[in-house]
mmCIF file with all atom_site columns, C-alpha atoms in Angstrom:
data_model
loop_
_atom_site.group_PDB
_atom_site.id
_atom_site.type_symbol
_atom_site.label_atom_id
_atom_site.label_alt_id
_atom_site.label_comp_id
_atom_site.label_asym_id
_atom_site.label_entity_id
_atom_site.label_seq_id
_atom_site.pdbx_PDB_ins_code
_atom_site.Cartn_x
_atom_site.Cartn_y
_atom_site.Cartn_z
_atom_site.occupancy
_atom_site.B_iso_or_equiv
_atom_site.pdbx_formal_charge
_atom_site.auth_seq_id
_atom_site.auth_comp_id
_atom_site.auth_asym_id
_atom_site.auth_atom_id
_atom_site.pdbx_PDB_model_num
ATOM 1   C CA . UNK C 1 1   ? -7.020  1.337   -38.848 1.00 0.00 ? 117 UNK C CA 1
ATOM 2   C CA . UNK C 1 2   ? -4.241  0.055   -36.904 1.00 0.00 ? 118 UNK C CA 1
ATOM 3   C CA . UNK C 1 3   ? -4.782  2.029   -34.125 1.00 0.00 ? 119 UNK C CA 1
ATOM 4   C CA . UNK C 1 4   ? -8.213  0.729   -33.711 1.00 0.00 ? 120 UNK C CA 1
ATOM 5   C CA . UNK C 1 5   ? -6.495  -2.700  -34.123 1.00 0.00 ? 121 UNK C CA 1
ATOM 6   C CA . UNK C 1 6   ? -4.386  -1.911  -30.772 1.00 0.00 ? 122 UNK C CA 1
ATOM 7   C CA . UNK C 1 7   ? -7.195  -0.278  -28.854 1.00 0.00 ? 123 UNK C CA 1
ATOM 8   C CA . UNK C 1 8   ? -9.397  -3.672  -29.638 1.00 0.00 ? 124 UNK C CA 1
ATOM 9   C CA . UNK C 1 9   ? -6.804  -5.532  -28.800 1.00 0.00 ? 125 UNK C CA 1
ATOM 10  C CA . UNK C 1 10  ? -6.048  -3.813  -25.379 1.00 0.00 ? 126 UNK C CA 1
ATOM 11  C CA . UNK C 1 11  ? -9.345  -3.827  -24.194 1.00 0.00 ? 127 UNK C CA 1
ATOM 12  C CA . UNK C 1 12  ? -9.354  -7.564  -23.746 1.00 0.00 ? 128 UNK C CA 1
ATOM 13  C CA . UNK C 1 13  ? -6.032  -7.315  -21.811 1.00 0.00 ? 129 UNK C CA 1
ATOM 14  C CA . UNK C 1 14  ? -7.571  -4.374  -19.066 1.00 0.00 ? 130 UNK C CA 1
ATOM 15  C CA . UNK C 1 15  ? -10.510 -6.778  -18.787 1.00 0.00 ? 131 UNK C CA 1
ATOM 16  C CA . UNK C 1 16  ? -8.661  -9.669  -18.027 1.00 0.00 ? 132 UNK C CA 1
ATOM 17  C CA . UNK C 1 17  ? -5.908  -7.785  -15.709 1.00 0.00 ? 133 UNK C CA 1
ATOM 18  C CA . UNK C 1 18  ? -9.414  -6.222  -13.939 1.00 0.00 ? 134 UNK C CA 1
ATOM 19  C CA . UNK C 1 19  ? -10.488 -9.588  -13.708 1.00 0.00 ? 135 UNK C CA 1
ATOM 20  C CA . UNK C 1 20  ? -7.693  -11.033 -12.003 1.00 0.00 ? 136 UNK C CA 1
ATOM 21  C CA . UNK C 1 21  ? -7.468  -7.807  -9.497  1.00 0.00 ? 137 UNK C CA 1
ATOM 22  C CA . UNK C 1 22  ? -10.995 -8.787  -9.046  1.00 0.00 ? 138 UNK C CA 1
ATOM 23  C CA . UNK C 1 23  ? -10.023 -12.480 -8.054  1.00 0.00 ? 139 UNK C CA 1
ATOM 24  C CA . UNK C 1 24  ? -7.654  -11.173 -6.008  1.00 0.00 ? 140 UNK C CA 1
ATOM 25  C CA . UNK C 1 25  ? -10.353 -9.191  -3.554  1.00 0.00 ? 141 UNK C CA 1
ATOM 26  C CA . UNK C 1 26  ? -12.224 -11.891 -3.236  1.00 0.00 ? 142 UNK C CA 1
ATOM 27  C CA . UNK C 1 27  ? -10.006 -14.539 -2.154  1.00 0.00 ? 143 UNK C CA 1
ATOM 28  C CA . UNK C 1 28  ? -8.707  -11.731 0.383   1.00 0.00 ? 144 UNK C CA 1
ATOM 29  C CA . UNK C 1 29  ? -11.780 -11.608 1.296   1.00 0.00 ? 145 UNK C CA 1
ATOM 30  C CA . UNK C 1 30  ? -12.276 -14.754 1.941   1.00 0.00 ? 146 UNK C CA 1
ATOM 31  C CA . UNK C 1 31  ? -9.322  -15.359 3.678   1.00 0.00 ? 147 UNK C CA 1
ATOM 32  C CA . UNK C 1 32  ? -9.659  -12.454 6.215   1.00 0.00 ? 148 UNK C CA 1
ATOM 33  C CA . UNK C 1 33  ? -13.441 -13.511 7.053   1.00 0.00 ? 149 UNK C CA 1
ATOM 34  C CA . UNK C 1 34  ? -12.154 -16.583 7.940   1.00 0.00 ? 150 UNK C CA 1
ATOM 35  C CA . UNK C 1 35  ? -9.894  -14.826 10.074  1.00 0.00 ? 151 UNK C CA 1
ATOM 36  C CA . UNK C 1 36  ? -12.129 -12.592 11.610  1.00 0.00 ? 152 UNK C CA 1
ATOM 37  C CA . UNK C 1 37  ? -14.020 -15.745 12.568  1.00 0.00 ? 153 UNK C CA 1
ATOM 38  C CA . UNK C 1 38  ? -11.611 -17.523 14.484  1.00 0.00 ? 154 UNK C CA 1
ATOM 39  C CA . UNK C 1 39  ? -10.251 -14.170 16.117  1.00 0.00 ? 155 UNK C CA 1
ATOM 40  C CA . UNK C 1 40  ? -14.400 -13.596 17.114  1.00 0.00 ? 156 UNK C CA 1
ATOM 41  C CA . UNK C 1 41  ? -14.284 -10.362 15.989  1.00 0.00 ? 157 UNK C CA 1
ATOM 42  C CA . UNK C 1 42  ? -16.727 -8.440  13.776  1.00 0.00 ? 158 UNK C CA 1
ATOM 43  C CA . UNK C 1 43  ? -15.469 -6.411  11.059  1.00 0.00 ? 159 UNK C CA 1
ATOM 44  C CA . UNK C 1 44  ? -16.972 -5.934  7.387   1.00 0.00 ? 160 UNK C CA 1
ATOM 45  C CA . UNK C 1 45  ? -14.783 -5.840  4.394   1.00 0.00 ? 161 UNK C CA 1
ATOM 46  C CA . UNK C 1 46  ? -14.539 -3.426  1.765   1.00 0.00 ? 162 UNK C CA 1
ATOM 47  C CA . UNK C 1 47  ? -13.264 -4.271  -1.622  1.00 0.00 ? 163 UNK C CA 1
ATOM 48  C CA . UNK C 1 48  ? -11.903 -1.860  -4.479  1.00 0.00 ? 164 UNK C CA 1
ATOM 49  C CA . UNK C 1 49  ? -9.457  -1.751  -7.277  1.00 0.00 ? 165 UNK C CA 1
ATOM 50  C CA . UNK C 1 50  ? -7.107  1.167   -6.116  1.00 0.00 ? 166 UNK C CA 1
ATOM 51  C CA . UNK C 1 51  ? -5.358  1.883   -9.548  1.00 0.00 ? 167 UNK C CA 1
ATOM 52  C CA . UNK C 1 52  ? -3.377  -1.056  -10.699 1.00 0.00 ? 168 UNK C CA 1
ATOM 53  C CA . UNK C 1 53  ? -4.046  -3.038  -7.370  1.00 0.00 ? 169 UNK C CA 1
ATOM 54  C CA . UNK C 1 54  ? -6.560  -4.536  -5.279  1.00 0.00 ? 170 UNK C CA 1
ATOM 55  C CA . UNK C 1 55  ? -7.582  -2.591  -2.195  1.00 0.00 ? 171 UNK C CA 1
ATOM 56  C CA . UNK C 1 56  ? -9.167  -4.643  0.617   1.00 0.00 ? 172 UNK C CA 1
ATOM 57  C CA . UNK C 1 57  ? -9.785  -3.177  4.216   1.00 0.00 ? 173 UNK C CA 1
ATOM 58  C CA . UNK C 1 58  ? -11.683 -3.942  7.369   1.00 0.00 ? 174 UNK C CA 1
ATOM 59  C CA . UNK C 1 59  ? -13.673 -1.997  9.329   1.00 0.00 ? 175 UNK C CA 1
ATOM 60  C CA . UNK C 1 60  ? -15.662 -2.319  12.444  1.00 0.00 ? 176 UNK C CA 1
ATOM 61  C CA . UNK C 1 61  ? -15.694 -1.736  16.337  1.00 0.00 ? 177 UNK C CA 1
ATOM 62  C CA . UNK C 1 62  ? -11.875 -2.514  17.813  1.00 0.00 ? 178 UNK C CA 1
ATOM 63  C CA . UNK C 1 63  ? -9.931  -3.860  15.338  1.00 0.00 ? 179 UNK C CA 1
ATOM 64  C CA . UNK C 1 64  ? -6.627  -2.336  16.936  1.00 0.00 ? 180 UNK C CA 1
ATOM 65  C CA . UNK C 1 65  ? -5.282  -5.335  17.600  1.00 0.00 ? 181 UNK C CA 1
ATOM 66  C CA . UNK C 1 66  ? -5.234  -6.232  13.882  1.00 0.00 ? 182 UNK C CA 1
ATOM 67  C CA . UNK C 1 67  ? -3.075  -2.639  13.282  1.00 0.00 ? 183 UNK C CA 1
ATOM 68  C CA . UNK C 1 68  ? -1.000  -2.936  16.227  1.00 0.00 ? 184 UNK C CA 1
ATOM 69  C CA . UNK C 1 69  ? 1.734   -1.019  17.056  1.00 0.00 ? 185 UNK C CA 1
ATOM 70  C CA . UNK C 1 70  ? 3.070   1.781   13.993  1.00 0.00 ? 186 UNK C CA 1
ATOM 71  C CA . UNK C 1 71  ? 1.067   -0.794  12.170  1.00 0.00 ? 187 UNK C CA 1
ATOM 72  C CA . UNK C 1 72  ? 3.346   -3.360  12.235  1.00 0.00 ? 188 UNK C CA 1
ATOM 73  C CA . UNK C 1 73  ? 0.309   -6.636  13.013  1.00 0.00 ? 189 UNK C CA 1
ATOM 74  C CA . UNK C 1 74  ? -1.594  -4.906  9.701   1.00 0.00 ? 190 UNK C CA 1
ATOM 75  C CA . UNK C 1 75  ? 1.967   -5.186  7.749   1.00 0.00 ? 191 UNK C CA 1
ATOM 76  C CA . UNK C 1 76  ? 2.366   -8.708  8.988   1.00 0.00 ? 192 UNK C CA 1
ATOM 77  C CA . UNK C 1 77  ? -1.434  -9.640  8.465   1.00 0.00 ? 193 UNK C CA 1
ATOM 78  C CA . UNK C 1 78  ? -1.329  -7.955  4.555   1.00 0.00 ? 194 UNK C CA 1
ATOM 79  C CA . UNK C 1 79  ? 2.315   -9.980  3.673   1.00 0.00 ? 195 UNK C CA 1
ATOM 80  C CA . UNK C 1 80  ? -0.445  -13.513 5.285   1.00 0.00 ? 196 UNK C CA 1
ATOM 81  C CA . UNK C 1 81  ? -3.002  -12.081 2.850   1.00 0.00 ? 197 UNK C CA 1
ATOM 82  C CA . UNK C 1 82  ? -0.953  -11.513 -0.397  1.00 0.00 ? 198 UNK C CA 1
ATOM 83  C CA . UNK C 1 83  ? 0.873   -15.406 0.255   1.00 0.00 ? 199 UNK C CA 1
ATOM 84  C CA . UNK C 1 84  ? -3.322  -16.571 0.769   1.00 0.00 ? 200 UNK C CA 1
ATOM 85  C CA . UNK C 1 85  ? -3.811  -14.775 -2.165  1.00 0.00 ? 201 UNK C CA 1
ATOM 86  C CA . UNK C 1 86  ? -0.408  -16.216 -4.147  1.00 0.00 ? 202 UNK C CA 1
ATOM 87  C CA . UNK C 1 87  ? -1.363  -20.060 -3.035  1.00 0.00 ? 203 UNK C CA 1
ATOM 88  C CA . UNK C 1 88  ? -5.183  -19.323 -5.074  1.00 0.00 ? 204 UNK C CA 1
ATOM 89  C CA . UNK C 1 89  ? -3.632  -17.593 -8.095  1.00 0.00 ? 205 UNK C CA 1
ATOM 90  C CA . UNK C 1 90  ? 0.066   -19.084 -8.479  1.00 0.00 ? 206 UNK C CA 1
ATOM 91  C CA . UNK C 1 91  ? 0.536   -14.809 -9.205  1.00 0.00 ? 207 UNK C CA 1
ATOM 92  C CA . UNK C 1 92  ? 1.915   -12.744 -7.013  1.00 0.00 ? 208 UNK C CA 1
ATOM 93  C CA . UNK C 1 93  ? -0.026  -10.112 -5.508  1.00 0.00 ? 209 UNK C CA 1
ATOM 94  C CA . UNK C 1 94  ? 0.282   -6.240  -4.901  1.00 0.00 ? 210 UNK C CA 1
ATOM 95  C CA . UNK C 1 95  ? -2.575  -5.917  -2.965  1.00 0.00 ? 211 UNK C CA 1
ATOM 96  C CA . UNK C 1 96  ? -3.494  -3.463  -0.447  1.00 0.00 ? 212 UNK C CA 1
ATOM 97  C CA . UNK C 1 97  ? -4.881  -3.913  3.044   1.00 0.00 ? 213 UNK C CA 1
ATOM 98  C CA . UNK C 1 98  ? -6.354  -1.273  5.093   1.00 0.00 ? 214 UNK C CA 1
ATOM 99  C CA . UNK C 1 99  ? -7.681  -1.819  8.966   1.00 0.00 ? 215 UNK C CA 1
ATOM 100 C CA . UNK C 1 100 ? -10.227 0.696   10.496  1.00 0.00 ? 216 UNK C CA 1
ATOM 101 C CA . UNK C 1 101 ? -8.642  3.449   7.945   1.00 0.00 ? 217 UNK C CA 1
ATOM 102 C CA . UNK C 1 102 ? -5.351  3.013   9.303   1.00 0.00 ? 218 UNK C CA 1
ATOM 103 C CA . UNK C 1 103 ? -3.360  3.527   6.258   1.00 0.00 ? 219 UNK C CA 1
ATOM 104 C CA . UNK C 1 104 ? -5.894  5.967   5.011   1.00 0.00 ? 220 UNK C CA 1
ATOM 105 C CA . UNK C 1 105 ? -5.055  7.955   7.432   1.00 0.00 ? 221 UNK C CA 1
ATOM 106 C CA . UNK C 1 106 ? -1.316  7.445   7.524   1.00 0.00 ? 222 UNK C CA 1
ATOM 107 C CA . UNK C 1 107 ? -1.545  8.435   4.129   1.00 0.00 ? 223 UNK C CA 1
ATOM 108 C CA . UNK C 1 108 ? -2.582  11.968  5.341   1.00 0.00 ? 224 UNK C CA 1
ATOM 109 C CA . UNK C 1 109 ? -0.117  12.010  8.677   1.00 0.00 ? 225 UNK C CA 1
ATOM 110 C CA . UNK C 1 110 ? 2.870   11.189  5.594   1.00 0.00 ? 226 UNK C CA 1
ATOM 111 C CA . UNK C 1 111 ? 2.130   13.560  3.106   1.00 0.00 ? 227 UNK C CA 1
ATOM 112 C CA . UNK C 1 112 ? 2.533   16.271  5.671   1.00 0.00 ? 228 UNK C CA 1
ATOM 113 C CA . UNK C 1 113 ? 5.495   14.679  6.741   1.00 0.00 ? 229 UNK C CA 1
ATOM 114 C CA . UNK C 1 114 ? 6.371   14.925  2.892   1.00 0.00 ? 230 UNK C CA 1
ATOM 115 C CA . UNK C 1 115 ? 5.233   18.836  2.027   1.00 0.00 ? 231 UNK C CA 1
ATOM 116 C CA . UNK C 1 116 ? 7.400   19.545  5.360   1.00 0.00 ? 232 UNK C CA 1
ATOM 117 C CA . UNK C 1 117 ? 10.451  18.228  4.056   1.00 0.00 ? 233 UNK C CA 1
ATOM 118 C CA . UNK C 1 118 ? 9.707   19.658  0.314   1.00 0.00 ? 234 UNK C CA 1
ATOM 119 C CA . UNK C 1 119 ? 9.635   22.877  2.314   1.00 0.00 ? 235 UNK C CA 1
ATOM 120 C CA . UNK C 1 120 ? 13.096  22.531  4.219   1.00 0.00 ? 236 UNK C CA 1
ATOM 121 C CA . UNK C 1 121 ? 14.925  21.646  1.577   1.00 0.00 ? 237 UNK C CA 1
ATOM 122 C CA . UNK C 1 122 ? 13.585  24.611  -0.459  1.00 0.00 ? 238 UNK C CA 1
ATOM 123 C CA . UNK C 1 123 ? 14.833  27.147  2.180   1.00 0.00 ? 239 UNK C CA 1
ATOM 124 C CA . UNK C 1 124 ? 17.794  25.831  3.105   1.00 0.00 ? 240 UNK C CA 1
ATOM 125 C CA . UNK C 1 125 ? 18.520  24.030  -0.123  1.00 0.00 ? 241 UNK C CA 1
ATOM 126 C CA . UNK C 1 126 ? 20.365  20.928  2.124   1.00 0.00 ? 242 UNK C CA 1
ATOM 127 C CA . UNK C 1 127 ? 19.014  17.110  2.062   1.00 0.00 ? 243 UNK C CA 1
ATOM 128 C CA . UNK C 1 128 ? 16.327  16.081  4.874   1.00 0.00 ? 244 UNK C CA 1
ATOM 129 C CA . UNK C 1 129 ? 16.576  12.886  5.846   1.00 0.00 ? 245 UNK C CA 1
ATOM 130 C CA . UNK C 1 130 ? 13.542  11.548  7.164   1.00 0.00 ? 246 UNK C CA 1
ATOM 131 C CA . UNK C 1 131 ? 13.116  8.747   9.893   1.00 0.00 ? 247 UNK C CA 1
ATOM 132 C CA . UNK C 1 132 ? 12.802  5.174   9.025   1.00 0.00 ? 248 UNK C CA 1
ATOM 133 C CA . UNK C 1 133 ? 9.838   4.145   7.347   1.00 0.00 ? 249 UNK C CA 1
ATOM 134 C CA . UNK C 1 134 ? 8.143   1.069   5.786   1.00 0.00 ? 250 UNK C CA 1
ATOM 135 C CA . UNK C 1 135 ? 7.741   0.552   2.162   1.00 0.00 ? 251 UNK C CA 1
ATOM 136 C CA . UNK C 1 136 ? 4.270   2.122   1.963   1.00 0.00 ? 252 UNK C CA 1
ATOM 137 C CA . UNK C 1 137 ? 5.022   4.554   3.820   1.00 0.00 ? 253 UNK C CA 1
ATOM 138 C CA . UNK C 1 138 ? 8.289   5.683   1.741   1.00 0.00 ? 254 UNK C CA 1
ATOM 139 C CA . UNK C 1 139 ? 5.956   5.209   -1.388  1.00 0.00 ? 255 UNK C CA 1
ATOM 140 C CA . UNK C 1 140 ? 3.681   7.701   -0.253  1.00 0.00 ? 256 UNK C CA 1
ATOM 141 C CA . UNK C 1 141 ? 6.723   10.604  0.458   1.00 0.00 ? 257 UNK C CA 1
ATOM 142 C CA . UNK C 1 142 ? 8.591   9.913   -2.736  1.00 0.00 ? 258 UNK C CA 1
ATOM 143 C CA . UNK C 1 143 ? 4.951   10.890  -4.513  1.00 0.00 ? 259 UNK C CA 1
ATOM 144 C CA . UNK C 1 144 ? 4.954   13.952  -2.108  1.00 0.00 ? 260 UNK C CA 1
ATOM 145 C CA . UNK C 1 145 ? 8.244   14.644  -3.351  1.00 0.00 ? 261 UNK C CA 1
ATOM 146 C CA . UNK C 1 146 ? 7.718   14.043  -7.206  1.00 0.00 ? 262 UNK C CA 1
ATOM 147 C CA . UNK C 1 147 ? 5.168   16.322  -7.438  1.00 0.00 ? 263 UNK C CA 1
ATOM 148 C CA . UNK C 1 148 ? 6.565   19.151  -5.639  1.00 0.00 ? 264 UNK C CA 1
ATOM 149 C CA . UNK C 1 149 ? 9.266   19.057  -8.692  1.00 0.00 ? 265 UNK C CA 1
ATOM 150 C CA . UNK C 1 150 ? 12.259  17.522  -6.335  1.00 0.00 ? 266 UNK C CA 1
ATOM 151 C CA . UNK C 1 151 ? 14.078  14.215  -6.036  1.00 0.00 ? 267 UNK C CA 1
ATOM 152 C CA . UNK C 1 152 ? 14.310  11.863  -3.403  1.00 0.00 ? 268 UNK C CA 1
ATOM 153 C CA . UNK C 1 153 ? 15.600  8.318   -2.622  1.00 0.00 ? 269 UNK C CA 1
ATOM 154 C CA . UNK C 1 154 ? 15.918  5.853   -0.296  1.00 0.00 ? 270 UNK C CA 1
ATOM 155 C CA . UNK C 1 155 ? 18.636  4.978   1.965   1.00 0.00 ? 271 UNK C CA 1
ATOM 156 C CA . UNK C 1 156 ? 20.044  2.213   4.303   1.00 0.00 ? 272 UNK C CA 1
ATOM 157 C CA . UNK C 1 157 ? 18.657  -1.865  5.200   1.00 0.00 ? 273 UNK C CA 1
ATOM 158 C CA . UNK C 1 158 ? 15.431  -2.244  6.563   1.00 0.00 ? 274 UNK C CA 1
ATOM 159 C CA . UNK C 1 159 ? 14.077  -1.943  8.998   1.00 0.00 ? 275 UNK C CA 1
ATOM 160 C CA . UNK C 1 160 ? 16.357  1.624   9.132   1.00 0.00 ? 276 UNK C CA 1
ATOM 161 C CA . UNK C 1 161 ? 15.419  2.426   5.387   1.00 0.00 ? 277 UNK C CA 1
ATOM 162 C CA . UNK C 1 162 ? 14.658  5.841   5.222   1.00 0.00 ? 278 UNK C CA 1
ATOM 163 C CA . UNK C 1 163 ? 13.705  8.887   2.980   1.00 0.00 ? 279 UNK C CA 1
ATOM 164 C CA . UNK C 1 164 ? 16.372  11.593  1.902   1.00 0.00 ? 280 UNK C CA 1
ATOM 165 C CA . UNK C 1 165 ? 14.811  14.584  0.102   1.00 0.00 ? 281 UNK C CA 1
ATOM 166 C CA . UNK C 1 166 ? 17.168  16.262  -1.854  1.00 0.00 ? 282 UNK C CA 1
ATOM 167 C CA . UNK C 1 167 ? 17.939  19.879  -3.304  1.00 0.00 ? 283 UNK C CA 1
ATOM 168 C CA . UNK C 1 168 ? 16.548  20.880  -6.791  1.00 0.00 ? 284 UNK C CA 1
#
């Protein structure tokens, strides 16, 4: 009995949490349409709940310019999002953008970059230490790392943080 108790009781608790990530999308949404407009370019937006976060990205023709350089306009224009996102929902958001797939596929570029280092340190059994890397990016080599059964952490200030892979 009780444990049908907790399950009844959690259900109303994912809803509303799926509800919020929900809000979340589409006030991101909004916001970056609005942006798109007064930029004059032409980009659809894709929204999705990516786990335990919202996931919103934009994709069209040249949208380079909103990536920029190693990414750095599309880190700057998601940190604009999330505080669009905070002044709506007085909460503050974890939310994901994406720009013409650019993260998707950094995703791919760093988990090479994380099976590479997995692999060093398992034949010579000495710490990598990767280059600098943004949050996300660091994120998505310590789950490299994890899952091949070794430990890593990060190291230094940003924007020098970095990844250090370390011996079983």
């Amino acid at each position: 009995m009780q444990n049908t108790e907790a399950t009844d009781k959690s259900a109303p608790a994912a809803n509303d949490h799926l509800k919020a990530l929900e809000a979340e999308s589409d006030i991101a949404a909004d916001y970056l349409e609005e942006l798109l407009d007064i930029a004059d370019l032409d980009g659809d937006i894709d929204m999705d709940i990516d786990g335990d976060r919202a996931a919103v990205s934009i994709v069209g023709a040249d949208l380079s310019n909103l990536v920029g350089e190693n990414g750095k306009v599309l880190e700057a224009l998601q940190e604009l999002t999330r505080l669009a996102v905070y002044r709506e929902t007085g909460e503050r958001s974890r939310l994901m953008l994406d720009v013409s797939n650019y993260r998707a596929n950094r995703k791919a570029e760093l988990e090479e970059v994380g099976r590479k280092a997995v692999e060093e340190v398992n034949a010579t059994g000495a710490p990598v230490r990767l280059d600098p890397m943004t949050p996300f990016e660091r994120k998505v080599v310590h789950d490299v790392v994890a899952a091949a059964g070794l430990t890593s952490e990060s190291e230094g200030e940003e924007p020098r943080r970095r990844v250090v892979v370390q011996p079983a």
